[in-house]
Structures are given as C-alpha cells and as structure tokens.
Amino acid sequence: MTTALLYPRTLTAAEFAPYGRVLQVPTDGAGGQPINEGTSIRHELLADAQLTAEAGRPVLSISRAQARVLPMALTGMERHALGSQAFVPMGAARRLVVVVAPPGPAPRGLDELEAFVSDGTQGVWLAPGTWHHALLALDAGDFLVVERRAEVVDCDEVALQPPVWLAPPG
C-alpha cells in the first residue's frame, strides 16, 4: 500500500487568504507609515485580530519550537471558533509549515488539507474557525504567538484517522 503525502506549497497571501493572512512586510517596503520622527516605518498588518469574543482577551506568548523532521505523520487538527491565532518567527529566519483546512466540518483526511511553507520572514494569522495543525517549525527557534484566552477554553480537536503524512518542502 502506498502512503499519500501532503506536499507543502510556498506561502503566499493569495493562496492563504481562505484561512487567514500572511504577516509580512512588503518586499518593496511600500505602504508603511513613518513614525518616531521618521526613524521607523510602521506596517499595519491587521486591524482586527478578533480576540475578544465572549469575554476573551488577547495574550502574547513566545513558543520555543523544536525543529521537526519531515516526512512526519499528522495525527490531529484543532480550531479556535471564537478567536484567531497568529504565529510570527522571531530572530534569525525561522521557517514553518502551516497545515490548514477551511472553517466548517472537521477535516478527515488528505483531500481536505493544504500545507504551506514560509520563507522564514513570514508569519501567519489564522482566522477564527480555521482548522490547523499545531506549530510545525522546520528550524528550531522562537515564535511570537498571539491568541485569545478566556475562562472557557476555545479549542476543538479532531483526530486524523488514518494519519496524513506531511512531505518535506520540495
């Protein structure tokens, strides 16, 4: 029996749009606003992070991720129906693979998933309800995580049976 593989594609704003946003300074530097007497350029990436539904509050944390070796078996997915979540690399280039499925019914297998690999300078913002795998770093390092917290935990989980195999980026 052959194992079907999920192949990550290059992370682009257009292809990732159904799931959220790519967080990245434009390569041409356009669109920024000078601040601090012109010593900095601010690029606003997201006007509404959607973190306050049902008494939620935004929480910023740093996750120190271990490098993952691909191929690897993906055994589950999760979603946060009431709030968004963002993963942003810190320090030297940190590549990540984002495995996602659209909001709605829980994904059950390979045909319902997409995978994207970042270039090391990109982060992602996952829209509320987007199914996703936990943080998958190709390079060990720190990631800024922004998410919603509340008294009631907002995390639905689903097992992938059989597991889906994630291929190395090509």
PDB file of N, CA and C in Angstrom, residues 32-100:
ATOM      1  N   GLY A  32       4.033  51.575   4.170  1.00  0.00           N
ATOM      2  CA  GLY A  32       4.316  51.870   5.558  1.00  0.00           C
ATOM      3  C   GLY A  32       4.103  53.332   5.888  1.00  0.00           C
ATOM      4  N   GLN A  33       4.017  53.605   7.185  1.00  0.00           N
ATOM      5  CA  GLN A  33       3.834  54.972   7.662  1.00  0.00           C
ATOM      6  C   GLN A  33       5.030  55.349   8.528  1.00  0.00           C
ATOM      7  N   PRO A  34       5.705  56.452   8.197  1.00  0.00           N
ATOM      8  CA  PRO A  34       6.830  56.881   9.035  1.00  0.00           C
ATOM      9  C   PRO A  34       6.331  57.257  10.435  1.00  0.00           C
ATOM     10  N   ILE A  35       7.066  56.829  11.455  1.00  0.00           N
ATOM     11  CA  ILE A  35       6.763  57.181  12.845  1.00  0.00           C
ATOM     12  C   ILE A  35       8.081  57.512  13.547  1.00  0.00           C
ATOM     13  N   ASN A  36       7.969  57.967  14.784  1.00  0.00           N
ATOM     14  CA  ASN A  36       9.149  58.255  15.608  1.00  0.00           C
ATOM     15  C   ASN A  36      10.130  59.176  14.893  1.00  0.00           C
ATOM     16  N   GLU A  37       9.584  60.300  14.446  1.00  0.00           N
ATOM     17  CA  GLU A  37      10.389  61.317  13.759  1.00  0.00           C
ATOM     18  C   GLU A  37      11.100  60.757  12.531  1.00  0.00           C
ATOM     19  N   GLY A  38      10.432  59.790  11.875  1.00  0.00           N
ATOM     20  CA  GLY A  38      10.972  59.226  10.644  1.00  0.00           C
ATOM     21  C   GLY A  38      12.034  58.165  10.832  1.00  0.00           C
ATOM     22  N   THR A  39      12.263  57.737  12.074  1.00  0.00           N
ATOM     23  CA  THR A  39      13.304  56.734  12.305  1.00  0.00           C
ATOM     24  C   THR A  39      12.797  55.304  12.165  1.00  0.00           C
ATOM     25  N   SER A  40      11.481  55.152  12.010  1.00  0.00           N
ATOM     26  CA  SER A  40      10.882  53.822  11.837  1.00  0.00           C
ATOM     27  C   SER A  40       9.753  53.918  10.822  1.00  0.00           C
ATOM     28  N   ILE A  41       9.462  52.807  10.207  1.00  0.00           N
ATOM     29  CA  ILE A  41       8.309  52.699   9.312  1.00  0.00           C
ATOM     30  C   ILE A  41       7.393  51.628   9.890  1.00  0.00           C
ATOM     31  N   ARG A  42       6.144  52.007  10.160  1.00  0.00           N
ATOM     32  CA  ARG A  42       5.168  51.056  10.703  1.00  0.00           C
ATOM     33  C   ARG A  42       4.336  50.493   9.561  1.00  0.00           C
ATOM     34  N   HIS A  43       4.229  49.174   9.526  1.00  0.00           N
ATOM     35  CA  HIS A  43       3.377  48.476   8.566  1.00  0.00           C
ATOM     36  C   HIS A  43       2.267  47.803   9.364  1.00  0.00           C
ATOM     37  N   GLU A  44       1.056  48.332   9.265  1.00  0.00           N
ATOM     38  CA  GLU A  44      -0.059  47.723   9.979  1.00  0.00           C
ATOM     39  C   GLU A  44      -0.538  46.529   9.177  1.00  0.00           C
ATOM     40  N   LEU A  45      -0.505  45.371   9.804  1.00  0.00           N
ATOM     41  CA  LEU A  45      -0.803  44.130   9.106  1.00  0.00           C
ATOM     42  C   LEU A  45      -2.219  43.630   9.341  1.00  0.00           C
ATOM     43  N   LEU A  46      -2.830  44.053  10.449  1.00  0.00           N
ATOM     44  CA  LEU A  46      -4.129  43.506  10.811  1.00  0.00           C
ATOM     45  C   LEU A  46      -4.862  44.506  11.696  1.00  0.00           C
ATOM     46  N   ALA A  47      -6.020  44.962  11.252  1.00  0.00           N
ATOM     47  CA  ALA A  47      -6.762  45.967  12.013  1.00  0.00           C
ATOM     48  C   ALA A  47      -7.594  45.347  13.134  1.00  0.00           C
ATOM     49  N   ASP A  48      -8.112  44.141  12.939  1.00  0.00           N
ATOM     50  CA  ASP A  48      -8.957  43.496  13.941  1.00  0.00           C
ATOM     51  C   ASP A  48      -8.491  42.058  14.120  1.00  0.00           C
ATOM     52  N   ALA A  49      -7.840  41.782  15.220  1.00  0.00           N
ATOM     53  CA  ALA A  49      -7.305  40.441  15.460  1.00  0.00           C
ATOM     54  C   ALA A  49      -8.367  39.453  15.932  1.00  0.00           C
ATOM     55  N   GLN A  50      -9.574  39.912  16.216  1.00  0.00           N
ATOM     56  CA  GLN A  50     -10.697  39.053  16.606  1.00  0.00           C
ATOM     57  C   GLN A  50     -10.339  38.154  17.797  1.00  0.00           C
ATOM     58  N   LEU A  51     -10.063  38.791  18.921  1.00  0.00           N
ATOM     59  CA  LEU A  51      -9.640  38.063  20.113  1.00  0.00           C
ATOM     60  C   LEU A  51     -10.531  38.289  21.328  1.00  0.00           C
ATOM     61  N   THR A  52     -11.595  39.089  21.197  1.00  0.00           N
ATOM     62  CA  THR A  52     -12.350  39.487  22.388  1.00  0.00           C
ATOM     63  C   THR A  52     -13.759  38.902  22.484  1.00  0.00           C
ATOM     64  N   ALA A  53     -14.138  37.999  21.601  1.00  0.00           N
ATOM     65  CA  ALA A  53     -15.476  37.401  21.668  1.00  0.00           C
ATOM     66  C   ALA A  53     -15.670  36.693  23.009  1.00  0.00           C
ATOM     67  N   GLU A  54     -16.880  36.793  23.536  1.00  0.00           N
ATOM     68  CA  GLU A  54     -17.277  36.110  24.771  1.00  0.00           C
ATOM     69  C   GLU A  54     -16.242  36.253  25.890  1.00  0.00           C
ATOM     70  N   ALA A  55     -15.922  37.496  26.210  1.00  0.00           N
ATOM     71  CA  ALA A  55     -15.022  37.852  27.315  1.00  0.00           C
ATOM     72  C   ALA A  55     -13.587  37.379  27.100  1.00  0.00           C
ATOM     73  N   GLY A  56     -13.208  37.206  25.851  1.00  0.00           N
ATOM     74  CA  GLY A  56     -11.822  36.840  25.557  1.00  0.00           C
ATOM     75  C   GLY A  56     -10.905  38.041  25.675  1.00  0.00           C
ATOM     76  N   ARG A  57      -9.640  37.763  25.845  1.00  0.00           N
ATOM     77  CA  ARG A  57      -8.633  38.823  25.897  1.00  0.00           C
ATOM     78  C   ARG A  57      -7.413  38.355  25.110  1.00  0.00           C
ATOM     79  N   PRO A  58      -6.700  39.284  24.504  1.00  0.00           N
ATOM     80  CA  PRO A  58      -5.504  38.894  23.756  1.00  0.00           C
ATOM     81  C   PRO A  58      -4.356  38.517  24.688  1.00  0.00           C
ATOM     82  N   VAL A  59      -3.647  37.472  24.323  1.00  0.00           N
ATOM     83  CA  VAL A  59      -2.473  37.032  25.066  1.00  0.00           C
ATOM     84  C   VAL A  59      -1.325  36.863  24.077  1.00  0.00           C
ATOM     85  N   LEU A  60      -0.181  37.448  24.420  1.00  0.00           N
ATOM     86  CA  LEU A  60       1.036  37.279  23.628  1.00  0.00           C
ATOM     87  C   LEU A  60       1.967  36.361  24.399  1.00  0.00           C
ATOM     88  N   SER A  61       2.511  35.376  23.709  1.00  0.00           N
ATOM     89  CA  SER A  61       3.470  34.474  24.340  1.00  0.00           C
ATOM     90  C   SER A  61       4.563  34.141  23.337  1.00  0.00           C
ATOM     91  N   ILE A  62       5.619  33.547  23.822  1.00  0.00           N
ATOM     92  CA  ILE A  62       6.694  33.085  22.953  1.00  0.00           C
ATOM     93  C   ILE A  62       6.775  31.575  23.090  1.00  0.00           C
ATOM     94  N   SER A  63       6.702  30.891  21.956  1.00  0.00           N
ATOM     95  CA  SER A  63       6.859  29.436  21.934  1.00  0.00           C
ATOM     96  C   SER A  63       8.240  29.114  21.389  1.00  0.00           C
ATOM     97  N   ARG A  64       8.969  28.335  22.125  1.00  0.00           N
ATOM     98  CA  ARG A  64      10.284  27.877  21.659  1.00  0.00           C
ATOM     99  C   ARG A  64      10.060  26.521  20.995  1.00  0.00           C
ATOM    100  N   ALA A  65      10.121  26.515  19.679  1.00  0.00           N
ATOM    101  CA  ALA A  65       9.787  25.322  18.904  1.00  0.00           C
ATOM    102  C   ALA A  65      11.027  24.509  18.561  1.00  0.00           C
ATOM    103  N   GLN A  66      10.869  23.198  18.596  1.00  0.00           N
ATOM    104  CA  GLN A  66      11.908  22.295  18.128  1.00  0.00           C
ATOM    105  C   GLN A  66      11.753  22.117  16.626  1.00  0.00           C
ATOM    106  N   ALA A  67      12.861  21.905  15.943  1.00  0.00           N
ATOM    107  CA  ALA A  67      12.797  21.625  14.505  1.00  0.00           C
ATOM    108  C   ALA A  67      12.138  20.267  14.299  1.00  0.00           C
ATOM    109  N   ARG A  68      11.245  20.205  13.342  1.00  0.00           N
ATOM    110  CA  ARG A  68      10.575  18.948  13.010  1.00  0.00           C
ATOM    111  C   ARG A  68      11.234  18.350  11.780  1.00  0.00           C
ATOM    112  N   VAL A  69      11.302  17.052  11.744  1.00  0.00           N
ATOM    113  CA  VAL A  69      11.883  16.338  10.615  1.00  0.00           C
ATOM    114  C   VAL A  69      10.746  15.774   9.778  1.00  0.00           C
ATOM    115  N   LEU A  70      10.778  16.084   8.491  1.00  0.00           N
ATOM    116  CA  LEU A  70       9.748  15.606   7.570  1.00  0.00           C
ATOM    117  C   LEU A  70      10.349  14.541   6.665  1.00  0.00           C
ATOM    118  N   PRO A  71       9.565  13.540   6.254  1.00  0.00           N
ATOM    119  CA  PRO A  71       8.125  13.437   6.447  1.00  0.00           C
ATOM    120  C   PRO A  71       7.766  13.085   7.892  1.00  0.00           C
ATOM    121  N   MET A  72       6.549  13.455   8.252  1.00  0.00           N
ATOM    122  CA  MET A  72       6.030  13.135   9.580  1.00  0.00           C
ATOM    123  C   MET A  72       4.531  12.903   9.488  1.00  0.00           C
ATOM    124  N   ALA A  73       4.033  12.111  10.421  1.00  0.00           N
ATOM    125  CA  ALA A  73       2.607  11.802  10.459  1.00  0.00           C
ATOM    126  C   ALA A  73       1.864  12.909  11.194  1.00  0.00           C
ATOM    127  N   LEU A  74       0.795  13.399  10.577  1.00  0.00           N
ATOM    128  CA  LEU A  74      -0.101  14.364  11.213  1.00  0.00           C
ATOM    129  C   LEU A  74      -1.269  13.563  11.771  1.00  0.00           C
ATOM    130  N   THR A  75      -1.457  13.614  13.076  1.00  0.00           N
ATOM    131  CA  THR A  75      -2.485  12.785  13.701  1.00  0.00           C
ATOM    132  C   THR A  75      -3.700  13.568  14.170  1.00  0.00           C
ATOM    133  N   GLY A  76      -3.642  14.899  14.103  1.00  0.00           N
ATOM    134  CA  GLY A  76      -4.784  15.673  14.561  1.00  0.00           C
ATOM    135  C   GLY A  76      -4.736  17.113  14.100  1.00  0.00           C
ATOM    136  N   MET A  77      -5.892  17.748  14.192  1.00  0.00           N
ATOM    137  CA  MET A  77      -6.046  19.160  13.842  1.00  0.00           C
ATOM    138  C   MET A  77      -6.845  19.816  14.960  1.00  0.00           C
ATOM    139  N   GLU A  78      -6.770  21.149  15.019  1.00  0.00           N
ATOM    140  CA  GLU A  78      -7.534  21.901  16.011  1.00  0.00           C
ATOM    141  C   GLU A  78      -8.056  23.182  15.385  1.00  0.00           C
ATOM    142  N   ARG A  79      -9.024  23.790  16.071  1.00  0.00           N
ATOM    143  CA  ARG A  79      -9.517  25.103  15.650  1.00  0.00           C
ATOM    144  C   ARG A  79      -9.940  25.880  16.884  1.00  0.00           C
ATOM    145  N   HIS A  80      -9.991  27.198  16.702  1.00  0.00           N
ATOM    146  CA  HIS A  80     -10.435  28.112  17.755  1.00  0.00           C
ATOM    147  C   HIS A  80     -11.596  28.895  17.158  1.00  0.00           C
ATOM    148  N   ALA A  81     -12.815  28.493  17.481  1.00  0.00           N
ATOM    149  CA  ALA A  81     -14.005  29.063  16.849  1.00  0.00           C
ATOM    150  C   ALA A  81     -14.256  30.514  17.257  1.00  0.00           C
ATOM    151  N   LEU A  82     -13.806  30.913  18.437  1.00  0.00           N
ATOM    152  CA  LEU A  82     -14.124  32.246  18.948  1.00  0.00           C
ATOM    153  C   LEU A  82     -13.022  33.274  18.746  1.00  0.00           C
ATOM    154  N   GLY A  83     -11.853  32.839  18.366  1.00  0.00           N
ATOM    155  CA  GLY A  83     -10.756  33.789  18.227  1.00  0.00           C
ATOM    156  C   GLY A  83      -9.727  33.330  17.216  1.00  0.00           C
ATOM    157  N   SER A  84      -8.900  34.271  16.851  1.00  0.00           N
ATOM    158  CA  SER A  84      -7.843  33.985  15.889  1.00  0.00           C
ATOM    159  C   SER A  84      -6.581  33.547  16.623  1.00  0.00           C
ATOM    160  N   GLN A  85      -5.576  33.201  15.844  1.00  0.00           N
ATOM    161  CA  GLN A  85      -4.275  32.842  16.398  1.00  0.00           C
ATOM    162  C   GLN A  85      -3.217  33.249  15.380  1.00  0.00           C
ATOM    163  N   ALA A  86      -2.088  33.742  15.864  1.00  0.00           N
ATOM    164  CA  ALA A  86      -1.003  34.149  14.968  1.00  0.00           C
ATOM    165  C   ALA A  86       0.303  33.529  15.433  1.00  0.00           C
ATOM    166  N   PHE A  87       1.142  33.181  14.449  1.00  0.00           N
ATOM    167  CA  PHE A  87       2.481  32.656  14.693  1.00  0.00           C
ATOM    168  C   PHE A  87       3.456  33.505  13.887  1.00  0.00           C
ATOM    169  N   VAL A  88       4.424  34.122  14.563  1.00  0.00           N
ATOM    170  CA  VAL A  88       5.370  35.018  13.899  1.00  0.00           C
ATOM    171  C   VAL A  88       6.788  34.625  14.316  1.00  0.00           C
ATOM    172  N   PRO A  89       7.675  34.327  13.348  1.00  0.00           N
ATOM    173  CA  PRO A  89       9.040  33.947  13.705  1.00  0.00           C
ATOM    174  C   PRO A  89       9.796  35.118  14.329  1.00  0.00           C
ATOM    175  N   MET A  90      10.679  34.801  15.271  1.00  0.00           N
ATOM    176  CA  MET A  90      11.500  35.821  15.922  1.00  0.00           C
ATOM    177  C   MET A  90      12.969  35.495  15.684  1.00  0.00           C
ATOM    178  N   GLY A  91      13.789  36.513  15.602  1.00  0.00           N
ATOM    179  CA  GLY A  91      15.218  36.294  15.438  1.00  0.00           C
ATOM    180  C   GLY A  91      15.573  35.930  14.012  1.00  0.00           C
ATOM    181  N   ALA A  92      16.580  35.070  13.866  1.00  0.00           N
ATOM    182  CA  ALA A  92      17.017  34.637  12.531  1.00  0.00           C
ATOM    183  C   ALA A  92      15.857  33.939  11.822  1.00  0.00           C
ATOM    184  N   ALA A  93      15.997  33.769  10.530  1.00  0.00           N
ATOM    185  CA  ALA A  93      14.925  33.168   9.728  1.00  0.00           C
ATOM    186  C   ALA A  93      14.454  31.861  10.354  1.00  0.00           C
ATOM    187  N   ARG A  94      13.163  31.759  10.533  1.00  0.00           N
ATOM    188  CA  ARG A  94      12.540  30.569  11.101  1.00  0.00           C
ATOM    189  C   ARG A  94      11.421  30.140  10.164  1.00  0.00           C
ATOM    190  N   ARG A  95      11.649  29.048   9.481  1.00  0.00           N
ATOM    191  CA  ARG A  95      10.623  28.562   8.562  1.00  0.00           C
ATOM    192  C   ARG A  95       9.600  27.724   9.324  1.00  0.00           C
ATOM    193  N   LEU A  96       8.366  27.816   8.899  1.00  0.00           N
ATOM    194  CA  LEU A  96       7.341  26.981   9.472  1.00  0.00           C
ATOM    195  C   LEU A  96       6.473  26.425   8.365  1.00  0.00           C
ATOM    196  N   VAL A  97       5.848  25.304   8.671  1.00  0.00           N
ATOM    197  CA  VAL A  97       4.868  24.720   7.773  1.00  0.00           C
ATOM    198  C   VAL A  97       3.519  24.908   8.439  1.00  0.00           C
ATOM    199  N   VAL A  98       2.570  25.458   7.698  1.00  0.00           N
ATOM    200  CA  VAL A  98       1.228  25.671   8.213  1.00  0.00           C
ATOM    201  C   VAL A  98       0.308  24.695   7.497  1.00  0.00           C
ATOM    202  N   VAL A  99      -0.322  23.803   8.255  1.00  0.00           N
ATOM    203  CA  VAL A  99      -1.279  22.852   7.694  1.00  0.00           C
ATOM    204  C   VAL A  99      -2.659  23.331   8.096  1.00  0.00           C
ATOM    205  N   VAL A 100      -3.532  23.546   7.113  1.00  0.00           N
ATOM    206  CA  VAL A 100      -4.839  24.145   7.375  1.00  0.00           C
ATOM    207  C   VAL A 100      -5.952  23.433   6.620  1.00  0.00           C
TER     208      VAL A 100
END
